[in-house]
Tab-separated table of C-alpha atoms and ligand atoms in Angstrom:
chain	number	residue	atom	x	y	z
W	298	MET	CA	70.481	-53.839	0.160
W	299	THR	CA	72.307	-50.515	0.660
W	300	LYS	CA	75.866	-51.017	2.034
W	301	MET	CA	76.914	-49.166	5.215
W	302	PRO	CA	78.679	-46.049	3.898
W	303	THR	CA	81.614	-44.279	5.527
W	304	THR	CA	80.574	-40.741	4.592
W	305	THR	CA	77.388	-38.707	4.535
W	306	THR	CA	76.472	-35.518	2.692
W	307	VAL	CA	74.895	-32.938	4.998
W	308	VAL	CA	73.317	-29.482	4.821
W	309	GLU	CA	75.276	-27.209	7.175
W	310	TYR	CA	75.855	-23.538	7.926
W	311	ASP	CA	78.726	-21.680	9.607
W	312	ALA	CA	76.938	-18.481	10.618
W	313	ALA	CA	73.390	-17.310	11.249
W	314	GLY	CA	71.535	-16.011	8.219
W	315	ASP	CA	69.023	-16.616	5.469
W	316	ALA	CA	68.973	-19.671	3.225
W	317	SER	CA	72.071	-18.451	1.334
W	318	VAL	CA	74.282	-19.550	4.273
W	319	LEU	CA	73.337	-23.184	3.672
W	320	THR	CA	76.011	-25.374	2.188
W	321	VAL	CA	76.151	-29.071	1.267
W	322	ARG	CA	79.246	-30.902	2.615
W	323	THR	CA	80.606	-34.410	2.929
W	324	ARG	CA	81.340	-35.657	6.466
W	325	PRO	CA	82.584	-38.957	7.921
W	326	LEU	CA	79.796	-41.279	9.043
W	327	PRO	CA	80.729	-43.325	12.122
W	328	PRO	CA	78.882	-46.622	12.653
W	329	PRO	CA	75.819	-46.411	14.920
W	330	GLY	CA	76.476	-46.648	18.672
W	331	PRO	CA	74.468	-48.762	21.150
W	332	GLY	CA	70.734	-48.117	20.749
W	333	GLU	CA	71.293	-46.178	17.517
W	334	VAL	CA	70.251	-46.753	13.918
W	335	THR	CA	71.731	-45.354	10.694
W	336	VAL	CA	69.196	-44.486	8.026
W	337	GLU	CA	69.784	-43.718	4.363
W	338	VAL	CA	67.521	-40.699	3.871
W	339	MET	CA	65.177	-40.739	0.874
W	340	THR	CA	63.309	-37.510	1.640
W	341	ALA	CA	63.515	-34.724	4.223
W	342	GLY	CA	61.066	-31.960	5.091
W	343	LEU	CA	61.412	-28.206	5.504
W	344	ASN	CA	59.763	-26.205	8.281
W	345	HIS	CA	59.659	-22.481	9.047
W	346	ILE	CA	61.175	-23.137	12.459
W	347	ASP	CA	64.389	-24.347	10.704
W	348	SER	CA	64.707	-20.836	9.259
W	349	PHE	CA	64.067	-19.176	12.642
W	350	ILE	CA	66.767	-21.385	14.198
W	351	ARG	CA	69.146	-20.671	11.308
W	352	ALA	CA	68.513	-16.919	11.636
W	353	GLY	CA	69.817	-17.123	15.208
W	354	THR	CA	66.629	-15.945	16.895
W	355	GLU	CA	65.987	-19.109	18.933
W	356	SER	CA	67.763	-18.900	22.305
W	357	GLY	CA	67.627	-22.697	22.775
W	358	TRP	CA	70.230	-22.993	20.004
W	359	ALA	CA	72.548	-20.210	21.290
W	360	ASP	CA	75.152	-22.672	22.632
W	361	GLU	CA	74.926	-25.098	19.712
W	362	PRO	CA	78.427	-25.577	18.213
W	363	TRP	CA	79.276	-24.514	14.650
W	364	PRO	CA	78.858	-25.609	11.979
W	365	ARG	CA	75.162	-26.346	12.567
W	366	ALA	CA	73.040	-28.782	10.621
W	367	SER	CA	69.565	-28.233	9.192
W	368	GLY	CA	66.186	-29.967	9.343
W	369	SER	CA	64.245	-32.249	11.675
W	370	ASP	CA	62.057	-34.482	9.459
W	371	PHE	CA	63.193	-37.438	7.376
W	372	ALA	CA	62.158	-40.757	5.916
W	373	GLY	CA	64.471	-43.478	4.687
W	374	ILE	CA	65.816	-47.024	4.847
W	375	VAL	CA	67.784	-48.515	7.738
W	376	VAL	CA	71.331	-49.418	6.656
W	377	ALA	CA	72.925	-50.268	10.012
W	378	VAL	CA	71.826	-50.941	13.585
W	379	GLY	CA	73.833	-50.516	16.779
W	380	ALA	CA	74.093	-52.948	19.694
W	381	GLY	CA	70.831	-53.615	21.524
W	382	VAL	CA	68.490	-52.521	18.732
W	383	SER	CA	65.875	-55.152	17.916
W	384	ARG	CA	62.928	-53.028	16.747
W	385	PHE	CA	64.352	-52.224	13.306
W	386	GLY	CA	66.532	-54.338	11.061
W	387	LYS	CA	68.527	-53.459	7.944
W	388	GLY	CA	66.195	-52.637	5.073
W	389	ALA	CA	63.333	-51.382	7.289
W	390	GLU	CA	61.500	-48.373	5.840
W	391	VAL	CA	61.172	-45.719	8.530
W	392	ILE	CA	60.021	-42.181	9.269
W	393	GLY	CA	62.081	-40.307	11.825
W	394	HIS	CA	62.947	-37.096	13.555
W	395	VAL	CA	66.011	-35.373	14.947
W	396	ARG	CA	66.723	-32.022	16.641
W	397	GLU	CA	68.835	-30.952	13.650
W	398	GLY	CA	70.592	-32.569	10.708
W	399	ALA	CA	67.770	-34.446	8.963
W	400	GLN	CA	68.763	-32.893	5.637
W	401	ALA	CA	71.539	-35.367	4.887
W	402	THR	CA	72.044	-38.477	2.813
W	403	PHE	CA	72.507	-40.531	6.016
W	404	VAL	CA	71.471	-39.840	9.601
W	405	THR	CA	72.213	-41.734	12.800
W	406	VAL	CA	69.546	-41.435	15.493
W	407	PRO	CA	68.329	-43.333	18.569
W	408	ALA	CA	66.005	-46.190	17.526
W	409	GLY	CA	63.353	-44.471	19.662
W	410	ALA	CA	63.211	-41.582	17.173
W	411	LEU	CA	61.822	-43.824	14.413
W	412	ALA	CA	58.438	-45.185	13.377
W	413	THR	CA	57.767	-47.776	10.675
W	414	LYS	CA	56.787	-46.270	7.305
W	415	PRO	CA	53.731	-48.049	5.907
W	416	ARG	CA	54.007	-48.900	2.185
W	417	GLY	CA	50.864	-46.863	1.506
W	418	ILE	CA	52.545	-43.588	2.476
W	419	THR	CA	54.769	-42.266	-0.313
W	420	TRP	CA	58.369	-41.276	0.340
W	421	GLU	CA	57.514	-37.675	-0.509
W	422	GLN	CA	54.746	-37.573	2.105
W	423	ALA	CA	56.760	-39.520	4.676
W	424	GLY	CA	59.656	-37.040	4.613
W	425	GLY	CA	57.429	-34.128	5.579
W	426	LEU	CA	55.188	-35.783	8.104
W	427	TYR	CA	56.947	-35.231	11.394
W	428	LEU	CA	57.143	-31.675	12.713
W	429	ALA	CA	54.088	-30.229	10.971
W	430	GLY	CA	52.055	-33.321	11.856
W	431	ALA	CA	53.220	-33.627	15.459
W	432	THR	CA	52.526	-29.916	15.997
W	433	ALA	CA	49.077	-30.218	14.432
W	434	LEU	CA	48.163	-33.309	16.444
W	435	SER	CA	49.365	-31.962	19.761
W	436	THR	CA	47.463	-28.683	19.186
W	437	LEU	CA	44.246	-30.605	18.420
W	438	ASP	CA	44.851	-32.733	21.555
W	439	GLU	CA	45.307	-29.636	23.727
W	440	LEU	CA	42.097	-28.111	22.411
W	441	ARG	CA	40.265	-31.482	22.684
W	442	ILE	CA	38.726	-30.996	19.268
W	443	GLY	CA	35.811	-33.324	18.607
W	444	PRO	CA	32.255	-33.636	17.308
W	445	GLY	CA	30.221	-30.501	17.918
W	446	ASP	CA	33.233	-28.205	17.489
W	447	VAL	CA	33.281	-25.434	14.923
W	448	LEU	CA	37.007	-24.855	14.449
W	449	VAL	CA	38.717	-22.021	12.570
W	450	VAL	CA	42.210	-22.861	11.247
W	451	SER	CA	44.281	-20.055	9.721
W	452	ALA	CA	46.604	-20.789	6.784
W	453	ALA	CA	44.572	-23.974	6.359
W	454	ALA	CA	46.206	-24.846	3.033
W	455	GLY	CA	49.719	-24.633	4.533
W	456	GLY	CA	51.873	-27.366	6.012
W	457	VAL	CA	50.554	-27.426	9.579
W	458	GLY	CA	47.106	-25.997	8.828
W	459	SER	CA	46.234	-28.601	6.198
W	460	ILE	CA	46.987	-31.439	8.615
W	461	GLU	CA	45.122	-29.779	11.504
W	462	ALA	CA	42.074	-29.081	9.364
W	463	GLN	CA	41.860	-32.624	7.943
W	464	ILE	CA	42.349	-34.390	11.276
W	465	ALA	CA	39.819	-32.059	12.941
W	466	ARG	CA	37.311	-33.056	10.239
W	467	HIS	CA	38.136	-36.699	10.876
W	468	LEU	CA	37.451	-36.091	14.601
W	469	GLY	CA	33.987	-34.837	13.705
W	470	ALA	CA	34.447	-31.055	13.844
W	471	LYS	CA	33.161	-28.580	11.285
W	472	VAL	CA	36.253	-26.763	10.003
W	473	ILE	CA	36.533	-23.283	8.524
W	474	GLY	CA	39.938	-22.714	6.893
W	475	THR	CA	41.387	-19.329	5.962
W	476	CYS	CA	43.265	-19.134	2.672
W	477	GLY	CA	43.655	-17.189	-0.570
W	478	ASP	CA	41.195	-17.633	-3.457
W	479	ARG	CA	43.315	-20.190	-5.302
W	480	ASN	CA	43.090	-22.625	-2.397
W	481	PHE	CA	39.287	-22.682	-2.190
W	482	ASP	CA	38.933	-25.801	-4.339
W	483	TYR	CA	41.708	-27.615	-2.492
W	484	LEU	CA	40.064	-27.030	0.899
W	485	ARG	CA	36.573	-27.824	-0.383
W	486	GLN	CA	37.821	-31.181	-1.662
W	487	LEU	CA	38.911	-31.943	1.887
W	488	GLY	CA	35.519	-31.060	3.341
W	489	ILE	CA	36.830	-27.806	4.822
W	490	THR	CA	34.892	-24.569	4.330
W	491	PRO	CA	37.271	-21.996	2.833
W	492	VAL	CA	37.144	-18.329	3.881
W	493	ARG	CA	39.371	-15.635	2.383
W	494	TYR	CA	41.671	-13.899	4.887
W	495	GLY	CA	41.865	-10.079	5.102
W	496	GLU	CA	39.433	-7.226	5.844
W	497	GLY	CA	35.962	-8.407	6.921
W	498	ILE	CA	37.102	-11.926	7.814
W	499	ALA	CA	35.077	-12.174	11.055
W	500	LYS	CA	31.788	-11.679	9.187
W	501	ARG	CA	32.772	-14.139	6.461
W	502	ILE	CA	33.635	-16.751	9.103
W	503	ARG	CA	30.339	-16.222	10.962
W	504	ASP	CA	28.389	-16.524	7.705
W	505	ALA	CA	30.253	-19.690	6.725
W	506	ALA	CA	30.013	-21.285	10.179
W	507	GLY	CA	26.261	-20.889	10.629
W	508	ALA	CA	26.846	-21.734	14.312
W	509	PRO	CA	29.035	-20.313	17.099
W	510	VAL	CA	32.770	-20.841	16.560
W	511	THR	CA	34.054	-22.969	19.464
W	512	ALA	CA	37.829	-23.040	18.827
W	513	MET	CA	40.492	-21.352	16.732
W	514	ILE	CA	44.087	-22.120	15.741
W	515	ASP	CA	46.107	-19.254	14.293
W	516	ASN	CA	49.015	-20.561	12.265
W	517	PHE	CA	49.761	-17.402	10.378
W	518	GLY	CA	50.232	-15.037	13.312
W	519	GLN	CA	48.374	-11.879	12.342
W	520	ASP	CA	45.702	-10.485	14.697
W	521	GLY	CA	44.629	-14.006	15.620
W	522	ALA	CA	43.767	-13.207	19.246
W	523	ASP	CA	41.615	-10.217	18.224
W	524	LEU	CA	39.779	-12.342	15.677
W	525	ALA	CA	39.209	-15.157	18.181
W	526	ASP	CA	37.863	-12.595	20.645
W	527	GLU	CA	35.572	-11.080	18.026
W	528	LEU	CA	34.264	-14.567	17.193
W	529	GLY	CA	33.549	-15.229	20.875
W	530	VAL	CA	36.110	-18.053	21.201
W	531	SER	CA	37.146	-18.631	24.815
W	532	PRO	CA	40.899	-17.966	25.393
W	533	SER	CA	41.277	-21.567	26.616
W	534	ARG	CA	40.203	-22.797	23.152
W	535	TYR	CA	42.473	-20.505	21.151
W	536	ARG	CA	46.042	-21.276	20.099
W	537	SER	CA	48.283	-18.572	18.626
W	538	SER	CA	51.198	-18.972	16.248
W	539	ALA	CA	53.460	-18.191	19.244
W	540	ASP	CA	51.928	-21.248	21.010
W	541	ARG	CA	52.655	-23.218	17.871
W	542	ARG	CA	56.286	-22.073	17.916
W	543	ASP	CA	56.573	-23.208	21.564
W	544	THR	CA	55.130	-26.621	20.640
W	545	GLU	CA	57.644	-27.007	17.801
W	546	LEU	CA	60.562	-25.967	20.005
W	547	ARG	CA	59.448	-28.423	22.703
W	548	LEU	CA	59.391	-31.229	20.150
W	549	LEU	CA	62.904	-30.300	19.005
W	550	GLN	CA	64.591	-30.342	22.414
W	551	GLY	CA	66.398	-33.577	21.593
W	552	ASP	CA	66.272	-34.984	25.148
W	553	PRO	CA	64.890	-38.522	25.729
W	554	PRO	CA	61.413	-37.436	26.985
W	555	SER	CA	60.808	-35.085	24.045
W	556	ILE	CA	62.105	-37.694	21.572
W	557	ALA	CA	59.689	-40.245	23.095
W	558	GLN	CA	56.784	-37.793	22.999
W	559	GLY	CA	57.595	-36.901	19.376
W	560	THR	CA	57.694	-40.556	18.360
W	561	GLN	CA	54.358	-41.268	20.059
W	562	LEU	CA	52.802	-38.416	18.083
W	563	LEU	CA	54.535	-39.655	14.911
W	564	GLU	CA	53.126	-43.168	15.387
W	565	ARG	CA	49.606	-41.781	15.800
W	566	LEU	CA	50.088	-39.640	12.685
W	567	VAL	CA	51.324	-42.568	10.643
W	568	ALA	CA	48.227	-44.554	11.698
W	569	LEU	CA	45.954	-41.626	10.760
W	570	ALA	CA	47.703	-41.155	7.405
W	571	GLU	CA	47.538	-44.881	6.686
W	572	ARG	CA	43.773	-44.930	7.100
W	573	ARG	CA	43.476	-41.705	5.076
W	574	ALA	CA	42.205	-39.542	7.954
W	575	PHE	CA	44.442	-36.983	6.234
W	576	THR	CA	46.582	-36.835	3.141
W	577	LEU	CA	49.737	-34.761	3.139
W	578	LEU	CA	49.970	-32.781	-0.065
W	579	VAL	CA	53.490	-32.123	-1.377
W	580	SER	CA	53.513	-29.022	-3.557
W	581	GLY	CA	57.271	-28.582	-3.923
W	582	PHE	CA	59.758	-31.423	-4.408
W	583	TYR	CA	63.367	-30.214	-4.645
W	584	ALA	CA	66.678	-31.902	-5.291
W	585	PHE	CA	68.884	-32.041	-2.176
W	586	ASP	CA	71.448	-29.644	-3.728
W	587	ASP	CA	68.706	-27.039	-4.237
W	588	VAL	CA	67.983	-26.749	-0.518
W	589	ALA	CA	68.434	-22.935	-0.449
W	590	GLU	CA	65.943	-22.559	-3.295
W	591	ALA	CA	63.495	-24.802	-1.451
W	592	TYR	CA	63.697	-22.600	1.672
W	593	ASP	CA	63.236	-19.477	-0.468
W	594	ASP	CA	60.060	-21.080	-1.829
W	595	LEU	CA	58.845	-21.812	1.720
W	596	ALA	CA	59.574	-18.212	2.758
W	597	ARG	CA	57.196	-16.918	0.070
W	598	LEU	CA	54.401	-18.199	2.379
W	599	HIS	CA	52.168	-19.558	-0.338
W	600	SER	CA	53.051	-23.205	-0.484
W	601	ARG	CA	50.189	-25.658	-0.366
W	602	GLY	CA	50.903	-28.544	2.008
W	603	LYS	CA	54.621	-29.279	2.324
W	604	ILE	CA	57.927	-28.623	0.554
W	605	ILE	CA	60.228	-31.636	0.512
W	606	LEU	CA	63.830	-32.418	-0.434
W	607	GLY	CA	64.525	-35.599	-2.398
W	608	MET	CA	67.951	-37.150	-1.857
W	609	ARG	CA	67.592	-39.267	-4.982
W	610	PRO	CA	65.374	-37.306	-7.338
W	611	VAL	CA	65.025	-38.561	-10.869
W	612	THR	CA	65.933	-35.185	-12.311
W	613	ARG	CA	66.802	-31.675	-11.119
W	614	VAL	CA	64.733	-30.153	-13.916
W	615	ARG	CA	61.393	-28.888	-12.617
W	616	THR	CA	58.267	-28.004	-14.499
W	617	LEU	CA	56.505	-24.718	-13.824
W	618	ARG	CA	54.039	-25.071	-10.938
W	619	ALA	CA	50.457	-23.868	-11.164
W	620	ARG	CA	50.982	-21.578	-8.170
W	621	ASP	CA	53.908	-19.856	-9.921
W	622	VAL	CA	51.712	-19.213	-12.942
W	623	PHE	CA	49.031	-17.845	-10.608
W	624	GLU	CA	51.504	-15.561	-8.780
W	625	ALA	CA	52.979	-14.250	-12.050
W	626	ALA	CA	49.524	-13.421	-13.363
W	627	LYS	CA	48.607	-11.298	-10.330
E	296	LIG	N1	54.951	-17.473	15.254
E	296	LIG	C1	55.792	-18.431	15.031
E	296	LIG	O1	56.742	-18.563	15.716
E	296	LIG	C2	55.571	-19.365	13.896
E	296	LIG	C3	56.024	-20.673	13.982
E	296	LIG	C4	55.868	-21.472	12.878
E	296	LIG	C5	55.266	-20.969	11.744
E	296	LIG	N2	54.812	-19.689	11.743
E	296	LIG	C6	54.165	-19.119	10.575
E	296	LIG	O2	52.978	-19.815	10.308
E	296	LIG	C7	52.663	-19.667	8.924
E	296	LIG	C8	52.151	-20.934	8.339
E	296	LIG	O3	53.045	-21.966	8.610
E	296	LIG	P1	53.104	-23.299	7.757
E	296	LIG	O4	54.268	-24.090	8.194
E	296	LIG	O5	51.784	-23.915	7.738
E	296	LIG	O6	53.509	-22.567	6.473
E	296	LIG	P2	53.231	-22.662	4.991
E	296	LIG	O7	53.020	-24.039	4.584
E	296	LIG	O8	54.318	-21.867	4.429
E	296	LIG	O9	51.852	-21.843	4.896
E	296	LIG	C9	51.604	-21.118	3.840
E	296	LIG	C10	50.118	-20.876	3.804
E	296	LIG	O10	49.863	-19.629	4.423
E	296	LIG	C11	48.751	-19.052	3.760
E	296	LIG	N3	48.743	-17.608	3.919
E	296	LIG	C12	49.478	-16.683	3.248
E	296	LIG	N4	49.165	-15.450	3.683
E	296	LIG	C13	48.197	-15.606	4.645
E	296	LIG	C14	47.485	-14.699	5.476
E	296	LIG	N5	47.682	-13.389	5.419
E	296	LIG	N6	46.594	-15.207	6.356
E	296	LIG	C15	46.356	-16.534	6.441
E	296	LIG	N7	47.020	-17.434	5.678
E	296	LIG	C16	47.928	-16.972	4.794
E	296	LIG	C17	48.930	-19.466	2.334
E	296	LIG	O11	47.661	-19.540	1.744
E	296	LIG	P3	47.420	-18.879	0.301
E	296	LIG	O12	48.512	-19.373	-0.585
E	296	LIG	O13	46.057	-19.378	-0.032
E	296	LIG	O14	47.515	-17.397	0.495
E	296	LIG	C18	49.619	-20.824	2.382
E	296	LIG	O15	48.742	-21.906	2.146
E	296	LIG	C19	53.930	-19.132	8.283
E	296	LIG	O16	53.721	-17.760	8.011
E	296	LIG	C20	54.988	-19.274	9.347
E	296	LIG	O17	56.011	-18.296	9.253
E	296	LIG	C21	54.954	-18.890	12.796
């Protein structure tokens, strides 16, 4: 059993900027207060919204004190519980979320921000499940995706898109996913019809769909509304990447109702992942100290599935990834 520590190592920044402003520091770790739980973090996820917040472009963070902490998704093991917490005991394996500061060796959060991690979900997957998954699920809920739908998902091999596309399939929809050539096999394996983005995409989608497109989710944020219009998708069944940003920001408000809503979505996601309605692919696993490098990788916009930080990786030495070989050869 892990002993309650007195310090935690956290990813922080003192000024707005790119990933180079991130720094790893040691901070005191007070014991959990009433209703709180302290978790030793095994893995933590990265999301694009972390970079937008860090860059200082999100007004909801304007009054946040400095230094600021990074990241919202984590998975780990409970090491201490505050007064009044009965749902989780020491040693419980959990997946959780927080407005900021998930990228740390220990986090203290309200017990209501945690769900139980099933043994069948790996630590790597668990650490990246929350924000991408909650965003994907709430977008599919809003659009009421179900059998009979022909759904187009842009950036379908990416973090949010890959979850949306798989769950939509599970709900009975036919899914067309936009991606680059190298992701065709990945999407096909998931039962998703891949279509290359770029010039002529509307025709390629129509040919692949073989039926009218009924809904579209644009994750990437380029000409999505025009494409949806061209495909005859009703505005009420289209979600833009700006809508997605709003959903993510809503989930990160940190107030009790948004924490509760986030945890409800997380519990549904965990249940879906446990019965293999979707599988989260981790295509980049970085040591905690290499957090800036991990964000630089994310910013290249070609990751497949998620990029995750490991607080206790076996080694910091990484092998060359297939996608790096592919990029270098282009
Ligand atoms: N508007 C907003 O506020 C907002 C909020 C959140 C995220 N986003 C954006 O949404 C995008 C995807 O987010 P994510 O978290 O899923 O990111 P991600 O995991 O980084 O997504 C990367 C995926 O995007 C695909 N991609 C690259 N260029 C593309 C293009 N021109 N058209 C369609 N897909 C393309 C890549 O596919 P290939 O490798 O096959 O090319 C890759 O699988 C990012 O660009 C992110 O910045 C915007």
